[in-house]
Amino acid sequence: MSGEKQATLQIEGMTCAACATRIEKGLARMEGVLRSNVNYALERSTIIYNPSILARHDFEQKIAKLGYRALTEEEEQGKEDIKKQTYDYHVRLFLFSALLTFPLCLTMIFHFHFLSFMTVPSILFEPLVQFVLATFVQIIVGYPFYLRAFQAVRNQHANMDVLIVLGTSAAYLYSVYLLFESRLAGIQGPIDLYFEASAVILTLVMLGKCLELKAKGRTSQAIKKLLSLQPNQATVFRHGKQIVIAVTDVMEGDHLLVKPGERIPVDGVVLSGTSSVDESMLTGESKPSEKMAGAFVFGATVNFHGALRMRATRVGKESFLAQIIQAVEDAQGSKANIQQLVDRVSHIFVPSVIFIAIVVFCAWFFILLPHDLKVALIPAISVLVIACPCALGLATPTSIMAGSGRAAEYGIFFKSGVLLENAKDINMVVFDKTGTITQGNMKVTDLVVYSDDTYEKVLSLAASAESQSEHPIAQAVVRKAKEENLQIEPPIFFESVTGGGVRAKVGLDDVVLGTRSFMKLEGVKSDQLENTIRTYEASGKSVILFARNKQLIGLIAVADVIKPEAITVIQRLKKRNVEVCLMTGDNDRTAQTIAKQVGIEHVYAEMLPNQKREQIKRFKQQGYQVAMVGDGINDAPALSEADIGMALGTGTDIAIESADVALMKNHLAGVVHVIDLSQKTMRNIKQNLFFAFVYNGIGLPLAALGLLTPWVAGAAMAFSSVSVVANALRLQRYKLSSNK
């Protein structure tokens, strides 16, 4: 939709999934907002909106009204520092709380017979001492909870903070009541109080928050690794001088010098110099890529030997590395379909828990042990504390973050968390041929001349016409002419017909190269060559015809090499009961030969781009979940139509942009890894949700029956969220094997 704009805001103050749901719905109700998504684990909101109606500051104000805070654009630049400050703040609060709570915990020893041999200083049993210690914890450590709970209630909303405040306040205030009641009654010495319950709950919740923040930081390691690849400085030529500036100050069109051993600062084109560049961080290829004048280079790759002078073409957010980082962040921040279940539950969860706690209190106070306030209060407090929905809110997004982060480390980039979720259901994979099943490094094997022209003249003319094309066959023709040291003349006019061939004007000649069907459309007859063409195609070669001024003058046969992993990957897919097809614009005989060599039975040949897309659509109508794997411009429509489009990283920009998943390492095993990662991530999410639901399903009844004391409930609640994050982090240890 035209006129859309996206805003991404970091949000402070969320404590559970209910907070994220409230912000998301609040933003969605704003006029001009088309879609909103709030990720609790990433503490980030993504908003698609109409910029003619709304601006970023409108969202910041709305979030503030809801009781939270959105970081400004300036603050987001230093969001890593803010995260560290937040973590350090919580650690300090925890240590302070633990220091004051420990003496209160010692008094609990008195209640355990098996610890009766231990001695506890008698002063700790003094009610006033307990009151002072607990009050400092309740006021200083509890202040952030009270503040957020107040803001939530003011906005007619209930979240985790409300549960914590209700539970700890009940224990603390009831103890204060007992203390003053005993003193007014003239009772001296120790009495039964519950100051340790409120203090221990706050301390354990703070510990859980610290562990959660630490663990959540580990889920973003993939992005941190990518960011660390970006150099900080660049050597630029300005006003005739060579100066060193920050990479962020490099502008499009700047001329830069990259010395041996340096990382290339931004994307650009080599103007002069020759060198080899390590592009393994993008392609996974350990062999350096040779670069000379006219070659394209990517930011963050390493220049090995020679000095290069280059012109910056893509800087800042437009660079390839920045787009990869953005793709990873978008995937981690997006919401999987299964999260919708969690959102519905979390929306009603906290109010339901408060209602249950009231019912439990009334049951104990009026029915089970009538008018015993102390006995009725304890299970009600335990219910409030143990039911905090932290684990529920973390269950899905942390797994998505860990899974997509692990994928990124292996050069697999999902554009959305939904894709990571859906890839497990793929039951058909459609492969393109050239550059996908084959290496795409085609070589001219035969050139047959059908005119009075010399071999050199025909090859030179063909290479001149093809010199503006990126197609592998065109590049093979150009390479052959260069090997023969033939002249290549830039065409006066050039037009590429996707899936057909090229039209060009070289000197005074109108030149056409392409398939038989394309030649027929151009009015060039080739029936007399049918037997010759079939002979070449039967041996697995691709044939293009060459005409000048509507007269056929040559035939060029090219051959490609099958990728070494192709056979193994196709076997692995078949073992997973995945249907495999080959779909190509090449002729049927060549396609059948290649397919037979790699073990593919279903072949669709001589397909134009739109025909590929229509065939994908038919597969989907038949009930298949289709993945399309390709690398060329002619694959873009099919990649877009497929349920999941996978573009190989060595492919064209338009193919990668049209795809849902980019396989930067150009290895077909990535197709299997996408499916495996999806399956493991979804299994991990379901484990997390099982733990979260079962934890509450078991914990709530036990608390209601009075079988859990408040401090035990607090410990269980704190460590439940940590266990969910720890389980998600197991995905970061998933190893991708090319032979698995």
XYZ file of C-alpha atoms in Angstrom:
740
model
C 0.000 0.000 0.000
C 1.446 3.391 -1.027
C 1.879 6.037 1.608
C 2.752 3.563 4.355
C 5.597 4.169 6.755
C 7.119 2.042 9.481
C 8.187 3.218 12.930
C 10.169 1.069 15.349
C 10.297 2.152 18.984
C 12.106 0.733 21.991
C 9.800 0.671 25.019
C 10.713 0.788 28.693
C 8.540 -0.406 31.548
C 6.942 -3.597 30.191
C 6.924 -6.378 32.764
C 4.824 -9.126 31.177
C 2.882 -10.182 28.084
C -0.178 -8.286 29.331
C 1.791 -5.025 29.058
C 2.755 -5.785 25.458
C -0.834 -6.651 24.569
C -2.130 -3.420 26.103
C 0.367 -1.234 24.222
C -0.290 -3.072 20.963
C -4.047 -2.585 21.221
C -3.671 1.018 22.338
C -1.527 1.832 19.306
C -3.811 -0.107 16.946
C -6.780 2.040 17.987
C -5.048 5.265 16.876
C -6.442 6.783 13.698
C -3.910 6.286 10.918
C -2.307 3.142 12.360
C -2.592 0.257 9.912
C -0.828 -2.436 11.957
C 1.015 -2.569 15.258
C 3.132 -5.257 16.854
C 4.744 -5.172 20.297
C 7.433 -7.719 21.153
C 7.770 -8.169 24.908
C 11.082 -10.059 24.725
C 12.717 -7.399 22.548
C 10.861 -4.548 24.299
C 10.137 -3.135 20.870
C 7.100 -1.910 18.964
C 6.776 -1.950 15.183
C 4.029 0.276 13.748
C 2.845 0.592 10.148
C 1.040 3.909 9.787
C -0.099 6.698 7.479
C 2.547 9.475 7.723
C 0.043 12.123 6.564
C -1.922 11.549 9.782
C 0.640 10.507 12.390
C 4.295 11.023 13.261
C 6.719 9.269 15.616
C 6.129 11.689 18.493
C 2.411 10.791 18.444
C 3.316 7.204 19.275
C 5.723 8.308 21.995
C 2.942 10.358 23.591
C 0.423 7.508 23.310
C 2.821 5.030 24.911
C 3.475 7.522 27.725
C -0.293 7.849 28.347
C -0.480 4.075 28.636
C 2.066 4.207 31.453
C 5.256 3.263 29.603
C 8.086 5.132 27.911
C 9.297 5.013 24.330
C 12.935 5.887 23.749
C 13.604 8.863 21.507
C 15.572 8.387 18.278
C 18.654 9.853 19.993
C 18.306 7.443 22.905
C 17.897 4.486 20.554
C 21.341 5.190 19.125
C 22.711 4.189 22.508
C 20.170 1.493 23.301
C 22.918 -1.019 24.148
C 24.180 1.358 26.832
C 20.624 1.808 28.113
C 20.170 -1.962 28.311
C 23.378 -2.250 30.315
C 22.273 0.563 32.629
C 18.915 -1.166 33.124
C 20.626 -4.442 33.941
C 23.068 -2.759 36.350
C 20.168 -0.936 38.058
C 18.307 -4.193 38.666
C 21.467 -5.887 39.949
C 22.013 -3.079 42.465
C 18.402 -3.297 43.626
C 18.680 -7.067 43.993
C 21.898 -6.874 46.027
C 20.394 -4.205 48.291
C 17.238 -6.264 48.720
C 19.153 -9.497 49.348
C 21.319 -7.811 51.986
C 18.253 -6.708 53.982
C 16.239 -9.855 53.315
C 18.903 -12.325 54.416
C 18.461 -11.547 58.160
C 14.699 -12.028 57.737
C 15.313 -15.364 56.021
C 17.334 -16.510 59.033
C 14.204 -16.243 61.171
C 12.560 -18.817 58.889
C 15.047 -21.420 60.125
C 13.110 -21.438 63.341
C 10.153 -22.986 61.509
C 12.124 -25.964 60.133
C 12.744 -28.722 62.698
C 15.606 -30.260 60.725
C 17.494 -26.955 61.122
C 16.812 -26.618 64.822
C 20.472 -27.206 65.637
C 21.329 -23.793 64.141
C 21.272 -20.687 66.269
C 19.795 -17.391 65.133
C 20.590 -14.054 66.811
C 17.654 -13.252 69.066
C 17.572 -9.646 67.918
C 16.306 -10.792 64.533
C 13.137 -12.065 66.179
C 12.359 -8.573 67.446
C 9.259 -7.341 65.542
C 10.585 -3.788 65.267
C 13.859 -5.002 63.706
C 11.902 -7.060 61.175
C 9.644 -4.071 60.521
C 12.586 -1.766 59.748
C 14.303 -4.260 57.434
C 11.091 -5.144 55.584
C 10.045 -1.504 55.273
C 13.280 -0.545 53.485
C 12.789 -3.433 51.066
C 9.096 -2.665 50.541
C 9.660 1.052 49.887
C 12.965 1.123 47.984
C 12.871 -2.179 46.098
C 9.090 -2.154 45.752
C 8.917 1.430 44.471
C 9.254 0.534 40.737
C 6.512 -2.087 41.136
C 4.196 0.348 42.922
C 4.806 3.022 40.293
C 4.080 0.732 37.353
C 1.105 -0.829 39.116
C -0.348 2.615 39.785
C 0.091 3.600 36.135
C -1.521 0.342 35.028
C -4.549 0.748 37.310
C -4.891 4.397 36.308
C -5.133 3.188 32.708
C -7.691 0.534 33.703
C -5.253 -2.271 33.127
C -3.837 -5.090 35.246
C -0.343 -6.511 34.764
C 2.323 -8.441 36.649
C 3.152 -5.419 38.818
C -0.415 -5.321 40.099
C -0.121 -8.944 41.232
C 3.250 -8.335 42.906
C 2.020 -5.190 44.655
C -1.192 -6.848 45.875
C 0.655 -9.918 47.159
C 3.579 -8.200 48.906
C 1.456 -5.343 50.243
C -1.007 -7.785 51.778
C 1.788 -9.679 53.557
C 3.571 -6.489 54.621
C 0.489 -4.532 55.786
C -0.962 -7.521 57.617
C 2.345 -7.893 59.475
C 2.296 -4.179 60.343
C -1.252 -4.606 61.627
C -0.206 -7.580 63.814
C 2.804 -5.655 65.117
C 0.827 -2.624 66.260
C -2.053 -4.754 67.542
C 0.358 -6.705 69.776
C 1.990 -3.574 71.086
C -1.370 -1.973 71.846
C -2.332 -5.154 73.672
C 0.870 -4.943 75.709
C 2.401 -8.121 74.228
C 6.210 -8.078 74.256
C 8.705 -10.330 72.505
C 8.485 -12.343 69.288
C 5.178 -12.840 67.493
C 4.204 -14.553 64.200
C 4.753 -12.030 61.388
C 5.078 -12.266 57.595
C 7.602 -9.538 56.863
C 10.010 -12.144 55.445
C 7.352 -13.242 52.908
C 6.987 -9.793 51.319
C 10.753 -9.153 51.367
C 11.649 -12.551 49.942
C 9.068 -12.211 47.164
C 10.474 -8.832 46.049
C 14.045 -10.125 46.278
C 13.316 -13.231 44.229
C 11.332 -11.294 41.641
C 14.281 -8.903 41.293
C 16.684 -11.845 40.961
C 14.466 -13.361 38.305
C 14.420 -10.042 36.429
C 18.226 -9.845 36.515
C 18.591 -13.379 35.188
C 15.938 -12.710 32.554
C 17.672 -9.531 31.337
C 20.988 -11.357 31.188
C 19.519 -14.293 29.270
C 17.552 -12.065 26.891
C 20.792 -10.258 26.068
C 22.260 -13.533 24.860
C 19.435 -14.023 22.346
C 20.614 -10.934 20.415
C 24.198 -12.183 20.000
C 23.683 -12.685 16.252
C 22.916 -9.009 15.709
C 25.850 -7.972 17.900
C 28.174 -10.166 15.822
C 26.903 -8.588 12.611
C 27.298 -5.080 14.032
C 30.866 -5.849 15.088
C 31.777 -6.483 11.438
C 31.146 -2.841 10.497
C 34.394 -0.781 10.565
C 34.299 2.502 12.451
C 36.406 4.622 10.093
C 36.957 5.137 6.378
C 39.641 6.846 4.304
C 37.956 9.333 1.947
C 39.215 11.676 -0.782
C 37.743 15.157 -0.318
C 38.887 18.460 -1.773
C 41.965 16.762 -3.170
C 42.994 15.443 0.242
C 42.990 12.012 1.812
C 41.231 12.150 5.196
C 39.963 9.634 7.757
C 36.324 10.052 8.812
C 33.676 8.047 10.650
C 31.882 5.475 8.471
C 28.587 7.126 9.395
C 29.800 10.313 7.646
C 30.522 8.606 4.309
C 28.163 9.841 1.595
C 27.003 8.193 -1.594
C 29.415 9.101 -4.386
C 32.439 9.534 -2.115
C 35.737 8.116 -3.372
C 37.443 5.908 -0.780
C 40.788 4.196 -0.354
C 40.827 0.698 1.138
C 44.282 -0.471 2.196
C 45.392 -4.112 2.426
C 44.087 -5.790 5.582
C 41.278 -3.276 6.123
C 37.560 -3.959 6.103
C 35.731 -2.305 3.226
C 33.672 0.477 4.885
C 30.597 0.631 2.615
C 29.161 -0.939 -0.541
C 30.599 0.391 -3.747
C 32.298 -0.067 -7.119
C 36.048 -0.465 -7.581
C 37.499 2.410 -9.599
C 41.116 1.264 -9.717
C 43.438 -1.341 -8.229
C 43.287 -5.120 -7.996
C 42.974 -7.280 -4.914
C 41.317 -10.340 -3.442
C 38.494 -9.803 -0.960
C 37.265 -12.189 1.730
C 33.461 -12.227 1.360
C 32.906 -15.294 3.550
C 30.808 -13.308 6.044
C 28.247 -12.871 3.235
C 28.646 -15.880 0.968
C 30.251 -18.511 3.185
C 32.850 -19.107 0.457
C 36.322 -19.420 1.992
C 37.987 -18.699 -1.352
C 38.651 -14.942 -1.753
C 36.931 -13.123 -4.588
C 39.158 -11.318 -7.069
C 38.326 -7.629 -7.524
C 39.363 -5.158 -10.197
C 38.006 -1.995 -11.792
C 34.235 -2.252 -12.261
C 33.721 -4.967 -9.641
C 31.217 -4.489 -6.832
C 32.372 -4.759 -3.224
C 30.374 -5.046 -0.003
C 30.864 -3.210 3.254
C 32.418 -5.195 6.157
C 34.227 -7.638 3.819
C 38.022 -7.818 4.186
C 40.475 -6.542 1.576
C 43.452 -8.918 1.521
C 46.353 -7.830 -0.653
C 46.173 -4.810 -2.947
C 44.929 -1.271 -2.321
C 41.554 -0.430 -3.867
C 40.081 2.911 -4.804
C 36.297 2.724 -4.834
C 33.165 4.847 -5.167
C 30.508 4.511 -2.453
C 27.142 3.477 -3.909
C 25.185 2.337 -0.821
C 25.808 3.771 2.629
C 24.132 3.733 6.030
C 20.818 1.894 6.095
C 21.055 1.189 2.344
C 24.175 -0.983 2.670
C 23.884 -4.722 2.257
C 25.081 -5.406 5.835
C 22.563 -2.909 7.239
C 19.782 -4.627 5.302
C 20.860 -8.004 6.673
C 20.878 -6.638 10.236
C 17.450 -5.093 9.674
C 16.148 -8.396 8.306
C 17.357 -10.238 11.422
C 15.843 -7.603 13.725
C 12.540 -7.699 11.830
C 12.419 -11.482 12.037
C 13.197 -11.436 15.764
C 10.671 -8.696 16.408
C 7.822 -10.138 14.363
C 5.023 -12.152 15.908
C 4.463 -15.814 15.105
C 0.894 -17.040 14.602
C 1.076 -19.139 17.750
C 1.656 -15.926 19.713
C -1.972 -14.961 19.051
C -3.059 -17.688 21.481
C -0.723 -16.266 24.124
C -2.050 -12.744 23.520
C -5.638 -13.840 24.038
C -4.742 -15.654 27.252
C -2.575 -12.865 28.667
C -5.299 -10.288 28.035
C -7.598 -11.947 30.564
C -4.986 -13.713 32.681
C -4.179 -11.091 35.324
C -7.813 -10.067 36.012
C -8.686 -13.766 36.266
C -5.902 -14.352 38.794
C -7.088 -11.444 40.941
C -10.597 -12.883 40.844
C -9.274 -16.343 41.827
C -7.291 -14.830 44.712
C -10.439 -13.116 46.015
C -12.403 -16.372 45.745
C -9.615 -18.257 47.575
C -9.515 -15.667 50.354
C -13.291 -15.783 50.787
C -13.347 -19.596 50.759
C -10.770 -19.787 53.543
C -12.115 -16.856 55.567
C -15.822 -17.686 55.419
C -15.955 -21.466 54.868
C -12.790 -23.490 55.550
C -11.482 -21.674 58.654
C -14.039 -18.947 59.366
C -12.760 -15.532 60.442
C -9.094 -16.572 60.583
C -7.594 -13.674 58.631
C -4.039 -14.981 58.875
C -4.848 -18.381 57.404
C -7.029 -16.909 54.637
C -4.449 -14.335 53.598
C -1.524 -16.702 52.982
C -3.039 -18.808 50.132
C -4.522 -15.669 48.526
C -1.077 -14.016 48.514
C 0.503 -17.195 47.114
C -2.048 -17.257 44.279
C -1.272 -13.643 43.364
C 2.480 -14.164 43.384
C 2.807 -17.519 41.614
C 0.512 -16.570 38.717
C 2.602 -13.716 37.253
C 2.538 -14.286 33.464
C 6.228 -13.599 32.758
C 6.957 -17.113 31.480
C 3.880 -16.998 29.253
C 4.985 -13.741 27.653
C 8.540 -14.934 27.045
C 7.663 -18.389 25.701
C 7.274 -17.498 22.009
C 9.405 -14.396 21.302
C 12.559 -15.711 22.983
C 12.452 -18.864 20.865
C 11.905 -16.804 17.694
C 14.829 -14.552 18.673
C 17.130 -17.479 19.417
C 16.110 -19.470 16.326
C 16.408 -16.608 13.842
C 19.638 -15.485 15.512
C 21.153 -18.935 15.146
C 20.016 -19.036 11.519
C 21.709 -15.679 10.894
C 25.005 -17.027 12.215
C 24.833 -19.619 9.434
C 23.913 -17.082 6.759
C 20.172 -17.874 6.735
C 18.065 -14.735 7.006
C 14.319 -14.914 7.609
C 12.340 -11.766 6.825
C 9.712 -12.633 9.429
C 9.197 -14.810 12.472
C 6.034 -16.115 10.799
C 8.234 -17.644 8.090
C 10.363 -19.347 10.723
C 7.140 -20.795 12.099
C 5.631 -21.853 8.745
C 8.718 -23.414 7.133
C 8.169 -26.621 9.111
C 5.062 -27.321 6.989
C 6.850 -27.283 3.617
C 6.045 -30.449 1.691
C 7.169 -29.369 -1.778
C 10.415 -27.693 -2.844
C 10.706 -26.297 -6.374
C 14.249 -25.669 -7.609
C 15.383 -23.430 -10.432
C 18.179 -24.983 -12.478
C 20.857 -22.511 -13.518
C 22.762 -21.132 -10.524
C 20.634 -23.168 -8.121
C 20.953 -26.886 -8.884
C 23.940 -26.073 -11.068
C 26.833 -23.786 -10.171
C 25.822 -21.157 -12.687
C 29.441 -20.963 -13.815
C 28.646 -21.792 -17.407
C 31.231 -22.332 -20.110
C 30.918 -22.133 -23.885
C 31.602 -25.618 -25.207
C 30.609 -25.217 -28.840
C 30.061 -22.397 -31.311
C 28.732 -23.331 -34.745
C 28.730 -20.651 -37.458
C 25.961 -20.657 -40.121
C 27.156 -17.752 -42.260
C 30.205 -16.569 -44.146
C 31.493 -14.839 -40.985
C 34.530 -16.129 -39.141
C 34.317 -17.835 -35.754
C 36.038 -14.797 -34.174
C 33.613 -12.338 -35.787
C 30.521 -14.218 -34.570
C 31.847 -14.672 -31.029
C 32.898 -11.013 -30.819
C 29.480 -9.834 -32.024
C 27.652 -12.188 -29.615
C 29.795 -11.076 -26.641
C 29.201 -7.412 -27.513
C 25.439 -7.956 -27.520
C 25.544 -9.917 -24.247
C 27.983 -7.604 -22.435
C 25.177 -5.724 -20.643
C 23.402 -8.868 -19.391
C 23.817 -10.482 -15.950
C 22.507 -13.873 -17.098
C 24.992 -16.749 -16.538
C 24.860 -17.760 -20.223
C 25.580 -14.190 -21.308
C 28.513 -13.994 -18.906
C 29.849 -17.294 -20.277
C 29.818 -15.853 -23.803
C 31.604 -12.696 -22.662
C 34.228 -14.714 -20.764
C 34.866 -16.854 -23.840
C 35.449 -13.762 -25.991
C 37.863 -12.359 -23.407
C 39.760 -15.645 -23.296
C 40.135 -15.388 -27.069
C 41.308 -11.748 -26.708
C 38.499 -10.570 -28.979
C 37.149 -7.042 -29.104
C 33.909 -6.414 -27.164
C 32.040 -3.344 -28.320
C 29.426 -1.819 -25.975
C 25.995 -2.034 -27.629
C 24.255 1.160 -28.717
C 20.950 -0.345 -27.633
C 20.286 -3.236 -25.258
C 17.115 -4.942 -24.026
C 16.846 -8.098 -21.942
C 13.680 -10.161 -22.368
C 13.286 -12.205 -19.198
C 13.091 -15.909 -19.942
C 13.725 -15.346 -23.670
C 16.953 -13.650 -24.649
C 18.359 -10.251 -25.596
C 17.938 -7.658 -28.311
C 20.833 -5.319 -29.027
C 22.242 -2.973 -31.633
C 25.981 -3.368 -32.115
C 27.391 -0.926 -34.641
C 24.991 -1.051 -37.599
C 23.695 -4.539 -36.828
C 20.470 -5.520 -35.059
C 21.399 -8.560 -32.998
C 19.158 -11.110 -31.275
C 20.267 -14.019 -29.051
C 18.001 -16.441 -27.258
C 15.937 -19.597 -27.187
C 14.136 -21.167 -30.141
C 10.774 -19.870 -28.976
C 12.208 -16.393 -28.600
C 13.723 -16.552 -32.077
C 10.366 -17.608 -33.463
C 8.756 -14.547 -31.888
C 11.478 -12.410 -33.458
C 10.765 -13.891 -36.902
C 14.011 -15.867 -37.132
C 13.696 -19.398 -38.598
C 15.716 -22.219 -36.999
C 13.843 -25.399 -37.981
C 16.815 -26.669 -39.993
C 18.904 -26.853 -36.798
C 16.461 -28.965 -34.777
C 18.490 -32.185 -34.954
C 21.718 -30.390 -34.032
C 20.059 -28.632 -31.105
C 18.596 -31.912 -29.813
C 22.007 -33.571 -29.921
C 23.540 -30.865 -27.740
C 20.570 -30.800 -25.365
C 20.616 -34.576 -24.941
C 24.131 -34.237 -23.506
C 22.943 -31.712 -20.909
C 24.021 -28.565 -22.714
C 21.961 -25.401 -23.136
C 21.689 -23.885 -26.606
C 21.135 -20.291 -27.630
C 20.687 -19.135 -31.194
C 22.259 -16.031 -32.660
C 20.754 -13.865 -35.422
C 21.902 -10.679 -37.154
C 19.407 -8.535 -39.009
C 16.795 -11.355 -38.791
C 19.217 -13.907 -40.295
C 20.449 -16.879 -38.234
C 24.249 -16.818 -38.161
C 25.232 -19.055 -35.232
C 24.525 -21.513 -32.460
C 26.223 -21.385 -29.069
C 26.176 -24.365 -26.698
C 27.040 -23.875 -23.022
C 27.391 -26.384 -20.223
C 27.055 -26.002 -16.489
C 28.319 -28.109 -13.595
C 25.956 -29.561 -11.010
C 26.621 -28.393 -7.468
C 28.342 -31.174 -5.511
C 25.792 -31.061 -2.662
C 22.708 -31.150 -4.926
C 22.238 -34.947 -4.921
C 22.634 -35.238 -1.140
C 20.247 -32.361 -0.428
C 17.540 -33.767 -2.673
C 17.892 -37.177 -1.011
C 17.545 -35.556 2.410
C 14.389 -33.740 1.320
C 12.874 -36.945 -0.006
C 13.599 -38.694 3.307
C 11.474 -35.982 4.921
C 8.641 -36.842 2.485
C 9.100 -33.547 0.669
C 8.130 -33.514 -3.020
C 10.949 -32.113 -5.194
C 10.524 -30.449 -8.623
C 12.807 -28.796 -11.146
C 11.410 -25.718 -12.892
C 13.475 -23.922 -15.516
C 13.309 -21.743 -18.562
C 15.815 -24.045 -20.259
C 14.785 -26.634 -22.842
C 13.179 -29.886 -21.787
C 15.980 -32.251 -22.836
C 18.668 -30.353 -20.916
C 16.379 -30.027 -17.910
C 15.555 -33.750 -17.953
C 19.259 -34.641 -18.153
C 20.166 -32.450 -15.179
C 17.143 -33.670 -13.202
C 18.041 -37.309 -13.798
C 21.588 -36.724 -12.579
C 20.429 -35.276 -9.233
C 17.434 -37.564 -8.685
C 14.487 -35.262 -9.499
C 11.518 -36.932 -11.217
C 9.203 -33.962 -11.780
C 10.487 -31.485 -14.381
C 8.850 -28.336 -15.774
C 10.941 -26.911 -18.603
C 10.820 -23.966 -21.027
C 8.870 -21.967 -18.429
C 8.584 -18.196 -18.675
C 8.587 -16.235 -15.361
C 4.810 -15.856 -15.294
C 4.361 -19.534 -16.164
C 6.548 -20.441 -13.188
C 4.377 -18.298 -10.950
C 1.168 -19.876 -12.299
C 2.536 -23.377 -11.765
C 3.434 -22.503 -8.152
C -0.121 -21.234 -7.723
C -1.492 -24.543 -9.035
C 0.670 -26.485 -6.583
C -0.753 -24.414 -3.736
C -4.300 -25.029 -4.951
C -3.546 -28.756 -4.813
C -2.798 -28.395 -1.105
C 0.986 -28.225 -1.153
C 2.997 -25.897 1.092
C 5.478 -24.767 -1.546
C 9.026 -23.458 -1.187
C 10.671 -22.016 -4.296
C 14.471 -21.869 -4.498
C 16.056 -19.612 -7.108
C 18.629 -16.954 -7.809
C 17.684 -15.060 -10.960
C 15.483 -12.184 -12.064
C 13.250 -14.648 -13.874
C 12.657 -16.428 -10.526
C 11.312 -13.327 -8.766
C 7.593 -13.854 -9.608
C 7.735 -17.510 -8.501
C 9.630 -16.598 -5.318
C 6.927 -14.096 -4.463
C 4.092 -16.536 -5.203
C 5.503 -19.441 -3.183
C 4.523 -19.938 0.455
C 8.203 -19.462 1.221
C 10.630 -18.143 -1.378
C 14.314 -18.903 -0.820
C 16.917 -16.902 -2.721
C 20.533 -17.950 -2.885
C 22.868 -15.197 -1.743
C 24.829 -15.096 -4.977
C 21.607 -14.282 -6.833
C 20.407 -10.946 -8.074
C 19.161 -8.210 -5.747
C 15.624 -8.462 -7.116
C 15.521 -12.221 -6.406
C 16.691 -11.689 -2.808
C 14.187 -8.864 -2.299
C 11.343 -11.018 -3.671
C 12.217 -13.962 -1.445
C 11.224 -14.637 2.155
C 14.497 -16.295 3.119
C 17.993 -15.434 1.902
C 20.571 -18.258 1.865
C 23.739 -16.196 1.855
C 26.142 -19.144 1.828
C 24.901 -20.282 -1.601
C 24.773 -23.871 -0.355
C 21.679 -25.936 -1.097
C 21.883 -27.546 2.349
C 20.422 -24.263 3.572
C 17.040 -25.406 2.203
C 17.047 -28.381 4.573
C 18.350 -26.229 7.424
C 15.421 -23.818 7.001
C 12.954 -26.671 7.490
C 14.928 -28.197 10.378
C 15.339 -24.865 12.175
C 11.637 -24.185 11.824
C 10.758 -27.583 13.280
C 13.167 -27.191 16.195
C 12.059 -23.623 16.909
C 8.384 -24.557 16.942
C 9.122 -27.559 19.152
C 10.978 -25.216 21.493
C 8.050 -22.763 21.552
C 5.609 -25.545 22.373
C 7.889 -26.751 25.166
C 7.981 -23.235 26.590
C 4.215 -22.837 26.389
C 3.734 -26.281 27.948
C 6.007 -25.334 30.842
C 4.270 -21.963 31.261
C 0.727 -23.348 31.192
C 1.507 -26.443 33.280
C 3.445 -24.342 35.775
C 0.382 -22.169 36.356
C -1.974 -25.130 36.064
C -0.178 -26.922 38.921
C 0.984 -23.899 40.905
C -2.360 -22.114 41.209
C -4.278 -25.041 42.793
C -1.413 -25.771 45.195
C -1.311 -22.128 46.224
C -5.094 -21.977 46.598
C -5.051 -25.066 48.843
C -2.483 -23.431 51.099
C 0.265 -25.891 50.171
C 2.664 -23.167 49.003
C 3.917 -20.392 51.218
C 4.266 -16.951 49.564
C 8.067 -17.023 49.461
C 8.061 -20.437 47.736
C 5.509 -19.101 45.258
C 7.760 -16.087 44.646
C 10.778 -18.304 44.003
C 8.819 -20.516 41.609
C 7.475 -17.497 39.702
C 10.912 -15.883 39.405
C 12.634 -18.977 38.082
C 9.837 -20.010 35.723
C 10.621 -17.138 33.346
C 14.347 -17.861 33.594
C 13.762 -21.527 32.739
C 11.742 -20.536 29.656
C 14.518 -18.248 28.389
C 17.155 -20.889 29.178
C 15.200 -23.457 27.164
C 14.964 -21.035 24.226
C 18.709 -20.468 24.353
C 19.249 -24.151 23.592
C 18.462 -23.232 19.999
C 21.709 -21.279 19.876
C 23.588 -24.565 20.255
C 21.844 -26.105 17.240
C 24.492 -27.228 14.751
C 23.826 -27.224 11.031
C 25.432 -30.154 9.278
C 25.779 -30.270 5.510
C 25.480 -34.045 5.576
C 22.788 -34.479 8.206
